[in-house]
Tab-separated table of C-alpha atoms in Angstrom:
chain	number	residue	atom	x	y	z
A	1	MET	CA	0.000	0.000	0.000
A	2	LYS	CA	1.368	3.406	-0.866
A	3	HIS	CA	2.396	5.428	2.163
A	4	ILE	CA	0.164	8.340	1.234
A	5	ILE	CA	-2.839	6.021	1.445
A	6	LYS	CA	-1.839	5.172	5.020
A	7	ILE	CA	-1.597	8.858	5.911
A	8	LEU	CA	-4.957	9.619	4.300
A	9	SER	CA	-6.554	6.697	6.117
A	10	LEU	CA	-5.216	8.037	9.379
A	11	LEU	CA	-6.659	11.466	8.596
A	12	MET	CA	-9.961	9.862	7.704
A	13	ALA	CA	-10.006	8.049	11.060
A	14	VAL	CA	-9.315	11.304	12.887
A	15	PHE	CA	-12.059	12.991	10.851
A	16	ALA	CA	-14.483	10.198	11.750
A	17	VAL	CA	-13.697	10.680	15.442
A	18	TRP	CA	-14.348	14.398	15.028
A	19	VAL	CA	-17.717	13.764	13.334
A	20	GLY	CA	-18.538	11.221	16.061
A	21	LEU	CA	-17.809	13.777	18.741
A	22	LEU	CA	-20.085	16.228	16.945
A	23	GLN	CA	-22.884	13.669	16.805
A	24	ILE	CA	-22.838	12.893	20.477
A	25	SER	CA	-22.608	16.619	21.139
A	26	VAL	CA	-19.826	16.429	23.671
A	27	VAL	CA	-18.552	19.669	22.213
A	28	PRO	CA	-20.973	22.599	21.703
A	29	ARG	CA	-21.907	23.036	18.026
A	30	ASP	CA	-20.683	26.567	17.677
A	31	GLN	CA	-17.215	25.579	18.861
A	32	SER	CA	-16.906	22.318	16.961
A	33	TRP	CA	-14.743	23.847	14.231
A	34	LEU	CA	-12.071	24.434	16.837
A	35	LEU	CA	-11.115	20.756	17.180
A	36	PRO	CA	-9.210	20.442	13.905
A	37	VAL	CA	-7.477	23.730	14.691
A	38	TYR	CA	-6.432	22.460	18.120
A	39	LEU	CA	-5.204	19.242	16.563
A	40	THR	CA	-3.095	21.043	13.994
A	41	ILE	CA	-1.636	23.412	16.581
A	42	SER	CA	-0.855	20.488	18.881
A	43	LEU	CA	0.882	18.685	16.069
A	44	GLY	CA	2.909	21.815	15.324
A	45	CYS	CA	3.863	22.237	18.990
A	46	TYR	CA	4.827	18.603	19.234
A	47	GLY	CA	7.011	19.004	16.172
A	48	LEU	CA	8.757	22.080	17.566
A	49	PHE	CA	9.221	20.322	20.884
A	50	MET	CA	10.826	17.335	19.164
A	51	VAL	CA	13.138	19.639	17.224
A	52	GLY	CA	14.169	21.332	20.471
A	53	ILE	CA	14.775	18.067	22.286
A	54	GLY	CA	16.764	16.723	19.372
A	55	LEU	CA	18.840	19.880	19.230
A	56	MET	CA	19.669	19.673	22.926
A	57	GLN	CA	20.584	16.029	22.674
A	58	PHE	CA	22.387	16.338	19.337
A	59	PRO	CA	25.274	13.903	19.576
A	60	THR	CA	28.642	15.528	18.933
A	61	CYS	CA	32.086	14.002	18.744
A	62	PRO	CA	34.911	16.562	18.975
A	63	HIS	CA	37.392	13.828	19.881
A	64	GLU	CA	36.767	12.228	16.509
A	65	ALA	CA	38.264	15.231	14.752
A	66	VAL	CA	41.461	14.719	16.764
A	67	LEU	CA	41.537	11.011	15.971
A	68	LEU	CA	40.999	11.785	12.323
A	69	GLN	CA	43.990	14.127	12.283
A	70	GLN	CA	46.118	11.348	13.775
A	71	ASP	CA	44.866	8.936	11.126
A	72	ILE	CA	45.706	11.416	8.394
A	73	THR	CA	49.266	11.851	9.675
A	74	GLU	CA	49.751	8.100	9.909
A	75	ALA	CA	48.356	7.602	6.404
A	76	LYS	CA	50.545	10.293	4.874
A	77	GLU	CA	53.695	8.789	6.377
A	78	PHE	CA	52.909	5.315	5.130
A	79	LEU	CA	51.934	6.411	1.634
A	80	LYS	CA	54.835	8.819	1.175
A	81	GLN	CA	57.285	6.002	1.795
A	82	ARG	CA	55.618	3.960	-0.915
A	83	GLY	CA	55.650	6.593	-3.607
A	84	VAL	CA	52.109	7.907	-3.410
A	85	ASP	CA	51.858	11.663	-3.819
A	86	VAL	CA	50.306	13.026	-0.652
A	87	GLY	CA	51.299	16.612	-1.244
A	88	PRO	CA	53.404	18.996	0.862
A	89	ASP	CA	53.313	18.568	4.653
B	1	MET	CA	28.859	-20.656	-7.374
B	2	THR	CA	32.466	-19.558	-7.184
B	3	ASP	CA	34.915	-21.390	-4.919
B	4	ARG	CA	34.928	-18.424	-2.609
B	5	GLN	CA	31.150	-18.298	-2.327
B	6	SER	CA	30.826	-22.027	-1.732
B	7	LYS	CA	33.229	-21.592	1.201
B	8	GLY	CA	30.854	-18.954	2.587
B	9	ILE	CA	33.352	-16.112	2.461
B	10	ASP	CA	31.700	-12.856	1.498
B	11	LYS	CA	33.392	-10.335	-0.735
B	12	TYR	CA	32.766	-6.626	-0.342
B	13	SER	CA	32.894	-4.011	-3.083
B	14	LEU	CA	33.446	-0.480	-1.811
B	15	ILE	CA	32.216	2.121	-4.282
B	16	ILE	CA	33.748	5.546	-3.744
B	17	PRO	CA	32.671	8.301	-6.150
B	18	THR	CA	35.307	11.033	-6.413
B	19	TYR	CA	35.651	14.517	-7.814
B	20	ASN	CA	38.828	16.415	-6.966
B	21	GLU	CA	39.735	14.171	-4.051
B	22	ARG	CA	43.388	13.745	-4.869
B	23	LEU	CA	44.610	13.627	-1.286
B	24	ASN	CA	41.523	12.198	0.362
B	25	ILE	CA	41.333	9.159	-1.895
B	26	ALA	CA	44.837	8.121	-0.883
B	27	LEU	CA	44.070	8.613	2.801
B	28	ILE	CA	40.811	6.730	2.633
B	29	VAL	CA	42.326	3.792	0.757
B	30	TYR	CA	45.039	3.512	3.407
B	31	LEU	CA	42.424	3.523	6.177
B	32	VAL	CA	40.252	0.960	4.394
B	33	PHE	CA	43.165	-1.437	4.097
B	34	LYS	CA	44.097	-0.772	7.720
B	35	HIS	CA	40.646	-1.615	9.083
B	36	LEU	CA	39.685	-4.471	6.762
B	37	LYS	CA	42.765	-6.629	7.202
B	38	ASP	CA	41.150	-10.071	7.040
B	39	VAL	CA	38.345	-9.213	4.686
B	40	ASP	CA	37.999	-9.999	0.994
B	41	PHE	CA	37.242	-6.678	-0.641
B	42	GLU	CA	37.845	-4.382	-3.584
B	43	VAL	CA	37.733	-0.608	-3.821
B	44	ILE	CA	36.018	0.829	-6.895
B	45	VAL	CA	36.879	4.468	-7.504
B	46	VAL	CA	34.388	6.180	-9.792
B	47	ASP	CA	36.117	9.399	-10.725
B	48	ASP	CA	34.274	11.978	-12.817
B	49	GLY	CA	37.232	13.318	-14.767
B	50	SER	CA	38.817	15.228	-11.874
B	51	PRO	CA	41.071	18.010	-13.115
B	52	ASP	CA	43.268	17.822	-9.984
B	53	GLY	CA	44.898	14.518	-10.913
B	54	THR	CA	42.874	12.217	-8.651
B	55	GLN	CA	43.218	9.431	-11.194
B	56	ASP	CA	47.019	9.691	-11.154
B	57	VAL	CA	46.986	9.162	-7.402
B	58	VAL	CA	44.659	6.182	-7.818
B	59	LYS	CA	47.162	4.647	-10.232
B	60	GLN	CA	49.920	5.132	-7.645
B	61	LEU	CA	47.687	3.415	-5.089
B	62	GLN	CA	47.222	0.540	-7.521
B	63	ASP	CA	51.001	0.105	-7.558
B	64	VAL	CA	51.005	-0.160	-3.778
B	65	TYR	CA	47.930	-2.297	-3.194
B	66	GLY	CA	47.353	-4.111	-6.462
B	67	GLU	CA	45.113	-3.544	-9.446
B	68	ASP	CA	42.866	-6.369	-8.339
B	69	ARG	CA	42.118	-4.593	-5.080
B	70	ILE	CA	41.754	-1.060	-6.433
B	71	LEU	CA	39.653	-0.592	-9.523
B	72	LEU	CA	39.579	2.717	-11.331
B	73	ARG	CA	36.368	3.035	-13.307
B	74	ALA	CA	36.350	6.661	-14.388
B	75	ARG	CA	33.852	8.737	-16.310
B	76	PRO	CA	34.539	11.705	-18.570
B	77	ARG	CA	32.847	14.401	-16.477
B	78	LYS	CA	30.566	15.045	-13.516
B	79	MET	CA	27.522	12.903	-14.104
B	80	GLY	CA	25.780	12.680	-10.743
B	81	LEU	CA	25.878	10.420	-7.744
B	82	GLY	CA	23.149	7.949	-8.652
B	83	THR	CA	24.742	7.125	-11.979
B	84	ALA	CA	28.138	6.885	-10.233
B	85	TYR	CA	26.801	4.106	-8.021
B	86	ALA	CA	25.204	2.382	-11.003
B	87	HIS	CA	28.480	2.613	-12.913
B	88	GLY	CA	30.487	1.226	-9.993
B	89	LEU	CA	27.942	-1.537	-9.512
B	90	LYS	CA	28.498	-2.783	-13.059
B	91	HIS	CA	32.115	-3.534	-12.158
B	92	ALA	CA	31.484	-4.858	-8.659
B	93	SER	CA	32.282	-8.515	-8.083
B	94	GLY	CA	31.377	-8.575	-4.396
B	95	ASP	CA	28.347	-10.088	-2.696
B	96	PHE	CA	27.889	-6.867	-0.784
B	97	VAL	CA	28.415	-3.278	-1.816
B	98	VAL	CA	29.408	-0.426	0.487
B	99	ILE	CA	28.875	3.140	-0.642
B	100	MET	CA	30.832	5.870	1.056
B	101	ASP	CA	32.106	9.410	0.518
B	102	ALA	CA	35.724	10.098	-0.323
B	103	ASP	CA	36.180	13.141	1.915
B	104	LEU	CA	36.806	11.172	5.121
B	105	SER	CA	33.471	12.164	6.672
B	106	HIS	CA	32.790	8.424	6.451
B	107	HIS	CA	35.578	6.801	8.427
B	108	PRO	CA	36.575	3.293	7.292
B	109	LYS	CA	36.976	2.228	10.917
B	110	TYR	CA	33.221	1.633	10.996
B	111	LEU	CA	33.338	-0.889	8.153
B	112	PRO	CA	33.907	-3.872	10.484
B	113	SER	CA	30.827	-2.892	12.497
B	114	PHE	CA	28.723	-2.755	9.317
B	115	ILE	CA	29.948	-6.209	8.333
B	116	LYS	CA	29.428	-7.620	11.803
B	117	ARG	CA	25.870	-6.311	12.033
B	118	GLN	CA	25.035	-7.784	8.655
B	119	HIS	CA	26.410	-11.179	9.684
B	120	GLU	CA	24.549	-11.137	12.988
B	121	THR	CA	21.176	-10.202	11.541
B	122	GLY	CA	21.275	-11.309	7.921
B	123	ALA	CA	20.106	-7.837	6.971
B	124	SER	CA	19.922	-6.698	3.350
B	125	ILE	CA	20.964	-3.159	4.215
B	126	VAL	CA	23.076	-1.766	7.044
B	127	THR	CA	22.991	2.008	7.220
B	128	GLY	CA	25.153	4.291	9.308
B	129	THR	CA	23.315	6.730	11.535
B	130	ARG	CA	24.795	9.890	12.997
B	131	TYR	CA	21.842	10.700	15.208
B	132	VAL	CA	21.868	7.987	17.871
B	133	LYS	CA	23.919	7.490	21.000
B	134	GLY	CA	27.330	6.252	19.974
B	135	GLY	CA	27.116	8.250	16.782
B	136	GLY	CA	27.631	11.938	16.285
B	137	VAL	CA	28.630	14.856	14.146
B	138	HIS	CA	31.543	17.255	14.436
B	139	GLY	CA	31.954	20.476	12.537
B	140	TRP	CA	28.365	21.678	12.373
B	141	ASN	CA	27.281	24.987	13.830
B	142	LEU	CA	23.948	25.530	15.585
B	143	MET	CA	22.117	26.565	12.405
B	144	ARG	CA	23.249	23.471	10.587
B	145	LYS	CA	22.201	21.248	13.472
B	146	LEU	CA	18.834	23.002	13.591
B	147	THR	CA	18.091	22.429	9.918
B	148	SER	CA	19.254	18.839	10.188
B	149	ARG	CA	17.064	18.177	13.196
B	150	GLY	CA	14.064	20.005	11.676
B	151	ALA	CA	14.410	18.055	8.459
B	152	ASN	CA	14.612	14.833	10.401
B	153	VAL	CA	11.468	15.552	12.458
B	154	LEU	CA	9.547	16.430	9.284
B	155	ALA	CA	10.669	13.265	7.566
B	156	GLN	CA	9.894	11.077	10.580
B	157	THR	CA	6.424	12.634	11.020
B	158	PHE	CA	5.333	12.307	7.407
B	159	LEU	CA	7.304	9.449	5.937
B	160	TRP	CA	7.712	6.964	8.829
B	161	PRO	CA	10.920	5.810	7.159
B	162	GLY	CA	12.015	3.231	9.730
B	163	VAL	CA	15.529	4.653	10.027
B	164	SER	CA	16.852	7.489	12.150
B	165	ASP	CA	19.232	9.006	9.560
B	166	LEU	CA	17.598	9.480	6.179
B	167	THR	CA	20.169	11.559	4.336
B	168	GLY	CA	23.214	9.564	5.394
B	169	SER	CA	25.143	7.909	2.584
B	170	PHE	CA	27.417	5.501	4.443
B	171	ARG	CA	25.658	2.212	3.750
B	172	LEU	CA	26.183	-1.457	3.088
B	173	TYR	CA	23.821	-3.157	0.666
B	174	ARG	CA	23.401	-6.714	-0.510
B	175	LYS	CA	24.378	-6.365	-4.153
B	176	SER	CA	21.064	-7.577	-5.566
B	177	VAL	CA	19.172	-5.189	-3.303
B	178	LEU	CA	21.252	-2.202	-4.425
B	179	GLU	CA	20.615	-3.081	-8.054
B	180	ASP	CA	16.888	-3.245	-7.379
B	181	LEU	CA	16.851	0.094	-5.577
B	182	ILE	CA	19.006	1.978	-8.070
B	183	ASN	CA	16.629	0.949	-10.822
B	184	SER	CA	13.662	2.192	-8.791
B	185	CYS	CA	14.996	5.595	-7.747
B	186	VAL	CA	14.990	8.746	-9.841
B	187	SER	CA	15.953	11.625	-7.521
B	188	LYS	CA	19.211	13.548	-7.462
B	189	GLY	CA	21.655	14.532	-4.746
B	190	TYR	CA	20.870	13.813	-1.127
B	191	VAL	CA	17.165	13.307	-1.907
B	192	PHE	CA	18.413	10.276	-3.844
B	193	GLN	CA	19.828	8.866	-0.591
B	194	MET	CA	16.479	9.478	1.086
B	195	GLU	CA	14.583	7.865	-1.751
B	196	MET	CA	16.814	4.777	-1.644
B	197	ILE	CA	16.247	4.097	2.024
B	198	VAL	CA	12.522	4.944	1.990
B	199	ARG	CA	11.890	2.686	-1.008
B	200	ALA	CA	13.920	-0.033	0.684
B	201	SER	CA	11.739	0.327	3.764
B	202	ARG	CA	8.541	0.175	1.701
B	203	LYS	CA	9.745	-2.915	-0.146
B	204	GLY	CA	10.211	-4.636	3.180
B	205	PHE	CA	13.972	-5.127	3.033
B	206	HIS	CA	15.590	-5.905	6.370
B	207	ILE	CA	17.417	-2.705	7.369
B	208	GLU	CA	19.763	-2.386	10.343
B	209	GLU	CA	21.457	0.744	11.681
B	210	VAL	CA	24.881	1.165	13.245
B	211	PRO	CA	26.089	4.366	14.909
B	212	ILE	CA	28.774	6.286	13.030
B	213	THR	CA	30.584	9.526	13.694
B	214	PHE	CA	30.722	12.102	10.953
B	215	VAL	CA	33.512	14.682	10.888
B	216	ASP	CA	32.559	17.395	8.436
B	217	ARG	CA	35.712	19.115	7.248
B	218	VAL	CA	34.128	20.731	4.216
B	219	PHE	CA	31.078	22.328	5.761
B	220	GLY	CA	32.625	25.751	5.596
B	221	SER	CA	32.618	25.592	1.832
B	222	SER	CA	29.192	24.099	1.283
B	223	LYS	CA	26.175	26.273	1.669
B	224	LEU	CA	22.853	25.335	3.185
B	225	GLY	CA	20.669	28.115	1.893
B	226	GLY	CA	17.047	28.597	0.975
B	227	SER	CA	17.274	26.655	-2.271
B	228	GLU	CA	18.549	23.571	-0.417
B	229	ILE	CA	15.583	23.757	1.932
B	230	VAL	CA	13.136	24.089	-0.962
B	231	GLU	CA	14.770	21.124	-2.682
B	232	TYR	CA	14.401	19.097	0.489
B	233	LEU	CA	10.714	19.952	0.894
B	234	LYS	CA	10.038	19.103	-2.742
B	235	GLY	CA	11.830	15.802	-2.242
B	236	LEU	CA	9.797	15.082	0.878
B	237	ILE	CA	6.501	15.703	-0.921
B	238	TYR	CA	7.641	13.604	-3.856
B	239	LEU	CA	8.483	10.718	-1.528
B	240	LEU	CA	5.222	11.161	0.362
B	241	LEU	CA	3.223	10.785	-2.823
B	242	THR	CA	5.187	8.144	-4.703
B	243	THR	CA	6.459	5.638	-2.151
């Protein structure tokens, strides 16, 4: 099944819940249009929250840059001895 | 079945597309040989007619390591990443294919962990992820991290891709699976990498992730402006509608 069909089905299910809520009149009629708005805003807030969390927890590896420099030095030495052009030091 | 295959020894073809990577290709080949000591592998350099003499350095490397271990399969000019993989694949004699960048952002020291994970799980694809514990990125400023994280949240929310790092291009594929995916994908640039892994997920291929660290030494010279963001969003919508 194409992914977009899954997404649309999910939206349809949410829509059906919304219509169901309207039918049983849990929410007053004149405010019923607010539910989709709330849902969209919540989704947006959740997204921003996830971006923030991810940014705070963004894994960094400064030590890897150091290790890489060591690897580069080691590689240049080895290759120079064997006639590979690794440029000026 | 070849003798080698009937003994159950897997061969790995490492495809490295290059353009003006004269120094880096030598360094990366050294590191590959250092970290894959007991592994049967070949390195396939797909150079797009680099004016800086990358191919001359590759020939020197062939003298050191052997022409059977280092294959130079060049093309006349820059022709894009997807076609570079397809071109390398035509000359690959391995059971598995690893794709990686030449600029040392993909460190060969992770190759054994890719191989090990594949053996342990029988997966068709092992992809490196920068965004989990044990992985990481160095060399990105806050803005770059923000766009990366924002892009990731968008992709996770709408595409449900099944992997944590969609735009990464350090991956190991079963050769037949890579052939299948390359024939199915049409995008360019990093959206191509996204399309590959999303299509693989949709087709039900077994995908595993291993943490990798990514040291970006070239970020200063590459821009991440408005047009990149637009391209990403277009790619996202395309994948949403066609996968």
